[in-house]
PDB file of C-alpha atoms in Angstrom:
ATOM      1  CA  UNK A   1      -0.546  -7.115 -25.161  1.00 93.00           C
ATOM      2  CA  UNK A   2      -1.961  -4.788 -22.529  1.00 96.00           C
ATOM      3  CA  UNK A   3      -1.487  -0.943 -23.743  1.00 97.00           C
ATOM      4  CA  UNK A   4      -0.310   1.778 -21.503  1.00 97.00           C
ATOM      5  CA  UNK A   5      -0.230   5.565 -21.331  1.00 97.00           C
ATOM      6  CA  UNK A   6       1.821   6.730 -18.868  1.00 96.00           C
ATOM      7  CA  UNK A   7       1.062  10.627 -17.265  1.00 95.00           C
ATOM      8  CA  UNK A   8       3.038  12.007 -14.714  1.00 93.00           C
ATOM      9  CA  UNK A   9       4.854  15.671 -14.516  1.00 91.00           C
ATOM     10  CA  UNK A  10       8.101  14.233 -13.408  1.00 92.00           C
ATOM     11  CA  UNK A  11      10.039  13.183 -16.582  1.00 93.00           C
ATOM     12  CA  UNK A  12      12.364  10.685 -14.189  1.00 93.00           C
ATOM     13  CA  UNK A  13       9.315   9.516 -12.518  1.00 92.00           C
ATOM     14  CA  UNK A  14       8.085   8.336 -16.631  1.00 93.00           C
ATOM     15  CA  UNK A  15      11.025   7.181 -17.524  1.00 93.00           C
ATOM     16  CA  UNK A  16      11.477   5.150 -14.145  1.00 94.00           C
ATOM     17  CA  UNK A  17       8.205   3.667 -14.929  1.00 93.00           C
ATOM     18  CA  UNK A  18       8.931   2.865 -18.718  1.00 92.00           C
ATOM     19  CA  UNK A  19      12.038   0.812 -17.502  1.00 93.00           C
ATOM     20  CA  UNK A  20       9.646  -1.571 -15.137  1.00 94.00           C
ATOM     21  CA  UNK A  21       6.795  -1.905 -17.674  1.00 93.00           C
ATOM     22  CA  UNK A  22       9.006  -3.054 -20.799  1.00 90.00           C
ATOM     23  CA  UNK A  23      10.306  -5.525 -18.698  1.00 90.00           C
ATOM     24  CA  UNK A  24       7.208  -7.817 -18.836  1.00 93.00           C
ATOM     25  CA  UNK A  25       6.565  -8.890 -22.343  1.00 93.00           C
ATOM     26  CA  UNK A  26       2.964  -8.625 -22.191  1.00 95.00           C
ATOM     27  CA  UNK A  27       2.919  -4.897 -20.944  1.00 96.00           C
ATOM     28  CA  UNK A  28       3.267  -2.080 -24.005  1.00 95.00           C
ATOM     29  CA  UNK A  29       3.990   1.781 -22.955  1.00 95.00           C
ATOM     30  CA  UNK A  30       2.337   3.217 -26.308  1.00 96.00           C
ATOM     31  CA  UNK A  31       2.614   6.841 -24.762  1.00 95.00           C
ATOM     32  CA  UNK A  32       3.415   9.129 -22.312  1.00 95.00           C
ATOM     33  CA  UNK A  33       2.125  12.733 -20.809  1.00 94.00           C
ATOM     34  CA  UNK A  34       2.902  15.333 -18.234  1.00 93.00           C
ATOM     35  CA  UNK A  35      -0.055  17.108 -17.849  1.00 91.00           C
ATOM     36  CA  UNK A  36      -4.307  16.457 -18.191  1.00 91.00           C
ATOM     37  CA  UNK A  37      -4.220  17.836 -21.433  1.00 91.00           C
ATOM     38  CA  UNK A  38      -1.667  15.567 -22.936  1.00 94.00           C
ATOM     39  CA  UNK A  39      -2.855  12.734 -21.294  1.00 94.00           C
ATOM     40  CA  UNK A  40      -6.400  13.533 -23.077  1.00 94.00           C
ATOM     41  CA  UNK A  41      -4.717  14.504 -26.232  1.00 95.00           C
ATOM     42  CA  UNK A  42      -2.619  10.629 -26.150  1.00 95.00           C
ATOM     43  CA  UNK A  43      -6.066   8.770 -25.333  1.00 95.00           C
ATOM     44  CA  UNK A  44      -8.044  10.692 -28.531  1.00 95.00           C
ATOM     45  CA  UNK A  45      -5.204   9.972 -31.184  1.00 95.00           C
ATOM     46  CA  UNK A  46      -3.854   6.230 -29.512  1.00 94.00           C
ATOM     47  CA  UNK A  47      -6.025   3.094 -28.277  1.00 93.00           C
ATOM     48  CA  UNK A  48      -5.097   2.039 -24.966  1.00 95.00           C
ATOM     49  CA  UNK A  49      -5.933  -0.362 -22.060  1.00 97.00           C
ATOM     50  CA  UNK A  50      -4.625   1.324 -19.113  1.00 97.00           C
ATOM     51  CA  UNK A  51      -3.779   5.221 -18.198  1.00 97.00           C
ATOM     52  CA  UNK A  52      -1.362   4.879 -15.231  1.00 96.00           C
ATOM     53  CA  UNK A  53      -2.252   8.632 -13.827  1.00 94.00           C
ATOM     54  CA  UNK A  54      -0.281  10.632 -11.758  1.00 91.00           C
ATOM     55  CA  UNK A  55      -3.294  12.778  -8.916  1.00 86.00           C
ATOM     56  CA  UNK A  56      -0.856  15.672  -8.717  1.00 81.00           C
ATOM     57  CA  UNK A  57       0.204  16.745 -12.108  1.00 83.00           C
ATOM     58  CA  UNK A  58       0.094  20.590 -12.653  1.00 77.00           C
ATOM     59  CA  UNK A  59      -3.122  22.321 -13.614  1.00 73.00           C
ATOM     60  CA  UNK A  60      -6.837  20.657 -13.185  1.00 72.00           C
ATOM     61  CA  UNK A  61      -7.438  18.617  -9.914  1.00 75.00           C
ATOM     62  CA  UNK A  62      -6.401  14.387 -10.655  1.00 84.00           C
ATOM     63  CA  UNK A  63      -9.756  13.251  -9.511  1.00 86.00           C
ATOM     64  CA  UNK A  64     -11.787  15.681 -12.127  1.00 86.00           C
ATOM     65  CA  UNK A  65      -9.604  14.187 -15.098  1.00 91.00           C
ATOM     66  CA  UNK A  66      -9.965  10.394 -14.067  1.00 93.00           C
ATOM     67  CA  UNK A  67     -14.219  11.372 -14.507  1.00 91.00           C
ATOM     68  CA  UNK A  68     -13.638  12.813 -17.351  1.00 92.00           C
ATOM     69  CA  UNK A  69     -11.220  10.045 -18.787  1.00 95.00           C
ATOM     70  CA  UNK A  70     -14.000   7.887 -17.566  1.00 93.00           C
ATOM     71  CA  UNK A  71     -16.885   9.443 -19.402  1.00 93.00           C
ATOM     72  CA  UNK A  72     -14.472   9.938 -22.538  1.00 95.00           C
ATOM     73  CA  UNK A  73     -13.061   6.681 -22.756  1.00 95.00           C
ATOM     74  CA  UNK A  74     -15.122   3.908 -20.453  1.00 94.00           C
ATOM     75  CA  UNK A  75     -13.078   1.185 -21.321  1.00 94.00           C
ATOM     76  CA  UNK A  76      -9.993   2.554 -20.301  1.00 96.00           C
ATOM     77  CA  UNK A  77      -8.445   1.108 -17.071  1.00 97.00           C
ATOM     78  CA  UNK A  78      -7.453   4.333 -14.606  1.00 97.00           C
ATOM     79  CA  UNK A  79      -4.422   3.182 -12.386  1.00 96.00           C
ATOM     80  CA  UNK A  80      -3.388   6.054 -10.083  1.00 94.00           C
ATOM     81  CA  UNK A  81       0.415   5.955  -8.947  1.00 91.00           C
ATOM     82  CA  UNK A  82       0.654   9.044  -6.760  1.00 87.00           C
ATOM     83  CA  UNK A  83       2.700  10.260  -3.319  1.00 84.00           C
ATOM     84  CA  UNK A  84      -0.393  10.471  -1.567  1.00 78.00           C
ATOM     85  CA  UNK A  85      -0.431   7.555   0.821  1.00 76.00           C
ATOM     86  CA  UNK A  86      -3.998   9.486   2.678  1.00 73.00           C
ATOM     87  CA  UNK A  87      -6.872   7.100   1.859  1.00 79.00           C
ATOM     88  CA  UNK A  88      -9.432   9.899   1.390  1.00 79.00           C
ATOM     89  CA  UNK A  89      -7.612  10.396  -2.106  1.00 83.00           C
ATOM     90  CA  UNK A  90      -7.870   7.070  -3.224  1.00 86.00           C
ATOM     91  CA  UNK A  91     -11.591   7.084  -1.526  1.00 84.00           C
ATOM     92  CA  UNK A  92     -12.298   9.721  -3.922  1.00 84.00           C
ATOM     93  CA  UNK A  93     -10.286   8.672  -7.122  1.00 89.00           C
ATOM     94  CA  UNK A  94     -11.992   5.459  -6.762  1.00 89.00           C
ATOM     95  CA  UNK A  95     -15.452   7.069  -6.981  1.00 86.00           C
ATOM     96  CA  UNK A  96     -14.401   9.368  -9.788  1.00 88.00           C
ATOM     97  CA  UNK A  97     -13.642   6.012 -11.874  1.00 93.00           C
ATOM     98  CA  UNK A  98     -10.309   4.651 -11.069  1.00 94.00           C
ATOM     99  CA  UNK A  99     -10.090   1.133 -10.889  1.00 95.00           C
ATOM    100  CA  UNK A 100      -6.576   0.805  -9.029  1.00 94.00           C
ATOM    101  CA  UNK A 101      -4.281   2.953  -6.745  1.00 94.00           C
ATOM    102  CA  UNK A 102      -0.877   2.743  -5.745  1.00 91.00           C
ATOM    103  CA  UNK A 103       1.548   4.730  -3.652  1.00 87.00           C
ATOM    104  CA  UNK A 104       5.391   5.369  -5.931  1.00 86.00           C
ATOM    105  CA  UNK A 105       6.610   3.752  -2.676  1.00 85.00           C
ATOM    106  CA  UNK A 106       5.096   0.791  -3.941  1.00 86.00           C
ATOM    107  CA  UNK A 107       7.458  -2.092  -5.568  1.00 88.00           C
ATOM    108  CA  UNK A 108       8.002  -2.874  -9.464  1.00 91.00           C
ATOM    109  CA  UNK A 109       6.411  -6.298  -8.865  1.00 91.00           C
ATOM    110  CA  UNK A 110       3.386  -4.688  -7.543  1.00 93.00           C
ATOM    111  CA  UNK A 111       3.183  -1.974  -9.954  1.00 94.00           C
ATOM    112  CA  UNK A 112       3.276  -5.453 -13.017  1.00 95.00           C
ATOM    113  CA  UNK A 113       0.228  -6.686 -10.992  1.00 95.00           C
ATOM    114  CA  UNK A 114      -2.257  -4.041 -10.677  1.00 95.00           C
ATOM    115  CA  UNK A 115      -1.562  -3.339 -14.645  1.00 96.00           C
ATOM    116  CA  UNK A 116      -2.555  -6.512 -15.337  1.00 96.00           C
ATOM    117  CA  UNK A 117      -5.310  -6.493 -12.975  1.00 95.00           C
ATOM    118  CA  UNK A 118      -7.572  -3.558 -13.594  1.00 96.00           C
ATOM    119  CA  UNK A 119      -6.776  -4.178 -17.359  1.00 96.00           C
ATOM    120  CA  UNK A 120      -8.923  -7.147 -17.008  1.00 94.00           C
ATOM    121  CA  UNK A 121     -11.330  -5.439 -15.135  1.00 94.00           C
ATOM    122  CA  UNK A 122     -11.006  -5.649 -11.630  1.00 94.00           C
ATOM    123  CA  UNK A 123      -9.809  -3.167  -8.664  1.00 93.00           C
ATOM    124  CA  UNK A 124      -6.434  -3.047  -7.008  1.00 94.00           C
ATOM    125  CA  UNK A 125      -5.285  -1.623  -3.907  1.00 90.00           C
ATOM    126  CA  UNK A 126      -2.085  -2.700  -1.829  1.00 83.00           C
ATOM    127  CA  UNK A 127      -2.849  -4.491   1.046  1.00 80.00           C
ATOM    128  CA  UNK A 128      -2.181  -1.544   3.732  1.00 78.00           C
ATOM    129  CA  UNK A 129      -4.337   0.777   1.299  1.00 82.00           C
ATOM    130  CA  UNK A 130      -7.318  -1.703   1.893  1.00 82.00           C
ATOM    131  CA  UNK A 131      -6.751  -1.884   5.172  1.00 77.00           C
ATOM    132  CA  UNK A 132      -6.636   2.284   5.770  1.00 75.00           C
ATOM    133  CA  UNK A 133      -9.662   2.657   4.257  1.00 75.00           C
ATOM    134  CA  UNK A 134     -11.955  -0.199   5.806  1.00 74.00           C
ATOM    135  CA  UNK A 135     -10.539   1.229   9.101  1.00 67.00           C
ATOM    136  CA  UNK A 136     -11.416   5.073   8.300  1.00 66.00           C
ATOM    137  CA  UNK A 137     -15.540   3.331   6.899  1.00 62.00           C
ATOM    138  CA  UNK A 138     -15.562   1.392  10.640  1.00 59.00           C
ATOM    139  CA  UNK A 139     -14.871   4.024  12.766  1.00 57.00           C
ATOM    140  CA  UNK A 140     -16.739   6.681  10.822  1.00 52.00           C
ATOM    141  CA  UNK A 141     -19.749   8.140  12.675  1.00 47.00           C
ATOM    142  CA  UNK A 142     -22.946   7.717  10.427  1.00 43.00           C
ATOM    143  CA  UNK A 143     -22.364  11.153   9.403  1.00 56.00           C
ATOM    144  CA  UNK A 144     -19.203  11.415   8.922  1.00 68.00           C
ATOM    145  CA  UNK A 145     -16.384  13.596   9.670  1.00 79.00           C
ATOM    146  CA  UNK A 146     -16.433  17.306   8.457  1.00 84.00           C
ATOM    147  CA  UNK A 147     -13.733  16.768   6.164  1.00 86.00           C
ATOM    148  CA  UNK A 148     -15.747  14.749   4.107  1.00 82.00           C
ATOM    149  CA  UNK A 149     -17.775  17.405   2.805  1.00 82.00           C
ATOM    150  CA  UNK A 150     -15.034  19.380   1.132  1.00 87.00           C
ATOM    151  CA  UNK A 151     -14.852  19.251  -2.720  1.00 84.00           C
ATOM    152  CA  UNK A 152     -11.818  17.350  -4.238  1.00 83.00           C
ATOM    153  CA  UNK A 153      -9.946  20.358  -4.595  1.00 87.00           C
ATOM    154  CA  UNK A 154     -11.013  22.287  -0.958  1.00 90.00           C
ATOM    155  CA  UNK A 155      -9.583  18.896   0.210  1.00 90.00           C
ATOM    156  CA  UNK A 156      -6.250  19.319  -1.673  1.00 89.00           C
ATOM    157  CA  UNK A 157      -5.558  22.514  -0.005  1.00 93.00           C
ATOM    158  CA  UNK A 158      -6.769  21.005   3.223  1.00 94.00           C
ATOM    159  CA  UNK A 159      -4.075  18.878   2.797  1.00 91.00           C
ATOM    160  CA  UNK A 160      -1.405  21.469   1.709  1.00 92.00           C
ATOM    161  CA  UNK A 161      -2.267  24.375   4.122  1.00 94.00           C
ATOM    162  CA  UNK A 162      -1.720  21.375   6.950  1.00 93.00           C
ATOM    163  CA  UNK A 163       1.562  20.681   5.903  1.00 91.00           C
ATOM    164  CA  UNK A 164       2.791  24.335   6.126  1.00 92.00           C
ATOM    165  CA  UNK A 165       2.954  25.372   1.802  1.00 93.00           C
ATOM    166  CA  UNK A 166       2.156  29.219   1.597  1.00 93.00           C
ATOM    167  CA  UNK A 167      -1.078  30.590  -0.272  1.00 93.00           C
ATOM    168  CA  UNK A 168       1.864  31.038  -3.236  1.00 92.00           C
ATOM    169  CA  UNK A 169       3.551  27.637  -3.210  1.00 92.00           C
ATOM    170  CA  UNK A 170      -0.444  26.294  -3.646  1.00 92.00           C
ATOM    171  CA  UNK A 171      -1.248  28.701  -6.075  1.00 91.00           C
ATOM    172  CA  UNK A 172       1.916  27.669  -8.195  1.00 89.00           C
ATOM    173  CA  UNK A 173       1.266  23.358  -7.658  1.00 87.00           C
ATOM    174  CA  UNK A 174      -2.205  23.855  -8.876  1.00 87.00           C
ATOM    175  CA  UNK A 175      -1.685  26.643 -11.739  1.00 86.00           C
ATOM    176  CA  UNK A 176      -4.315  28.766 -10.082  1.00 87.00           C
ATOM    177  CA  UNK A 177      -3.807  32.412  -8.811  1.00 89.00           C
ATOM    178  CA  UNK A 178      -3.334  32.902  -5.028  1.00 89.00           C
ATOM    179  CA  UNK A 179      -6.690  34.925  -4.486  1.00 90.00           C
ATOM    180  CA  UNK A 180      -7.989  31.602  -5.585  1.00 90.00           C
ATOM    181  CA  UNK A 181      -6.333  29.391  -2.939  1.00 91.00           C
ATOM    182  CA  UNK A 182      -7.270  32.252  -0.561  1.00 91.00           C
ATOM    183  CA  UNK A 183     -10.759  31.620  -1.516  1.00 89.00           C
ATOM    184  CA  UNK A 184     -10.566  27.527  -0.809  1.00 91.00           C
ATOM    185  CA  UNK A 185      -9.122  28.442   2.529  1.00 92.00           C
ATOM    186  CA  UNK A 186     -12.333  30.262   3.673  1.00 90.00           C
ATOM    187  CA  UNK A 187     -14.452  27.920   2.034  1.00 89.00           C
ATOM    188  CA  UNK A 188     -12.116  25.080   3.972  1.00 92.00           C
ATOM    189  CA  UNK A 189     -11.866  26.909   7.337  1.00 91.00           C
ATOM    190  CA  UNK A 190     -16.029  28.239   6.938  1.00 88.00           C
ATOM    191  CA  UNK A 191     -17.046  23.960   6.104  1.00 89.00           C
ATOM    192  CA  UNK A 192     -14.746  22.701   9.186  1.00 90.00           C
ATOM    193  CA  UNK A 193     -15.904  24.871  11.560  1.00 88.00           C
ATOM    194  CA  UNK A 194     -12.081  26.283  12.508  1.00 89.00           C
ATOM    195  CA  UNK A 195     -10.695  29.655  13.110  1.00 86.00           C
ATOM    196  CA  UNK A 196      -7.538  29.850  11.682  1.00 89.00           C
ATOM    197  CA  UNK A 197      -5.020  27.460   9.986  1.00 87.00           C
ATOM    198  CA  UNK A 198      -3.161  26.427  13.152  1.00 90.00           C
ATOM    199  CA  UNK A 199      -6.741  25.364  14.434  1.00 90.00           C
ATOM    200  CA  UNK A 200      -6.598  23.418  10.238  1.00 93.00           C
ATOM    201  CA  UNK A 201      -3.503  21.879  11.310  1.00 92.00           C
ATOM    202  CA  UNK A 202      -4.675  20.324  14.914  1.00 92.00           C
ATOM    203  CA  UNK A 203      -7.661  19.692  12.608  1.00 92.00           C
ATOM    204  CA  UNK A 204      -5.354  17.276  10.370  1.00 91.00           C
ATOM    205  CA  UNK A 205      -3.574  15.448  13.170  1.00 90.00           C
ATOM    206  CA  UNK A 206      -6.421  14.652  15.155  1.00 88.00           C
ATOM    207  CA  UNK A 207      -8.136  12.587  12.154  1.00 85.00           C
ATOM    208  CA  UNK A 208      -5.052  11.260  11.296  1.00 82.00           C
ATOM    209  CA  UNK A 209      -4.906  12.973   7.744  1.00 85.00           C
ATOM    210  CA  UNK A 210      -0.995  13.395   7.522  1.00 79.00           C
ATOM    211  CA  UNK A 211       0.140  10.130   8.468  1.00 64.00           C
ATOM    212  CA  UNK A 212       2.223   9.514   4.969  1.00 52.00           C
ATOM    213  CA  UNK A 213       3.743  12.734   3.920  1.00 44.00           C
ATOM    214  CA  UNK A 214       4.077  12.992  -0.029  1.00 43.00           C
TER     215      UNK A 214
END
């Protein structure tokens, strides 16, 4: 029987999930959490095989919790289900530690196979998700592109300033003040050499960062 903790903020989302898992007889939901905390909390006080981990759940950033999960709790199988279809987040969840990622556009049958996948102990990745990122490592200059040397969280308000969310509507996803976000935004614009968040945006299309919309 594999064991699963399920952590996501949207309490549809969990219970959606639930549904799909008991229907396989050798998959177990033995918890669930909305937040980092919880999630941490569930792991210390019930064995598991596999945390299914929402990236975008209030509070601490999704890729510093799957390290710390990872140092915590090494056996534990990460598998990220998130909305963000970019391959520079599952590029840097799988570095963190995770050993699977999936998009929630992704089907129930595919969601039962990379369970029982990285509970064995290998990696999963849909098909188009491979693809995306062996792409983005071919065309890559031997440097790399700017973006690349933003932190996890200067590139999560990368990604939100791009799509238009105010220094507020950040400030409020990520349970940080909006000083703070104002702060990532220099360090964001200052790293990527741009002027202003319209230049960001141009920025964004150009390397083809907001092709899947969460």
């Amino acid at each position: 029987m594999i064991r699963i903790i399920v952590a996501d903020d949207h309490t549809l989302v969990r219970a959606g999930l639930h549904r799909i898992l008991a229907g396989s007889d050798d998959l177990d939901v033995v918890g669930e959490a909305s937040n980092g905390a919880e999630a941490m909390a569930l792991l210390h006080a019930t064995p598991c095989d596999v945390l299914m981990l929402d990236l975008s759940m209030p509070g601490r950033s999704g890729v510093d919790l799957i390290a710390q999960v990872k140092a915590e709790y090494p056996k534990v199988a990460i598998l990220v289900l998130t909305m963000h279809g970019e391959e520079q987040y599952a590029v840097r969840a799988l570095k963190a530690g995770a050993a699977g990622y999936l998009t929630k556009e992704s089907a129930p049958a595919e969601l039962v196979i990379a369970v029982r996948k990285v509970s064995g102990g290998g990696v999963y990745l849909s098909p188009a998700m491979a693809e995306k990122i062996a792409q983005d490592l071919t065309s890559a200059r031997i440097d790399g592109p700017l973006y690349r040397r933003l932190s996890d969280r200067e590139f999560d308000v990368f990604l939100m300033l791009a799509r238009g969310l105010t220094l507020g509507e950040i400030a409020e996803r990520l349970c940080v003040s909006a000083k703070t976000v104002s702060t990532y935004k220099a360090r964001v614009l200052q790293k990527l050499q741009l002027g202003n968040q319209t230049e960001l945006v141009h920025y964004a299309i150009r390397h083809e960062l907001l092709r899947d919309n969460p």
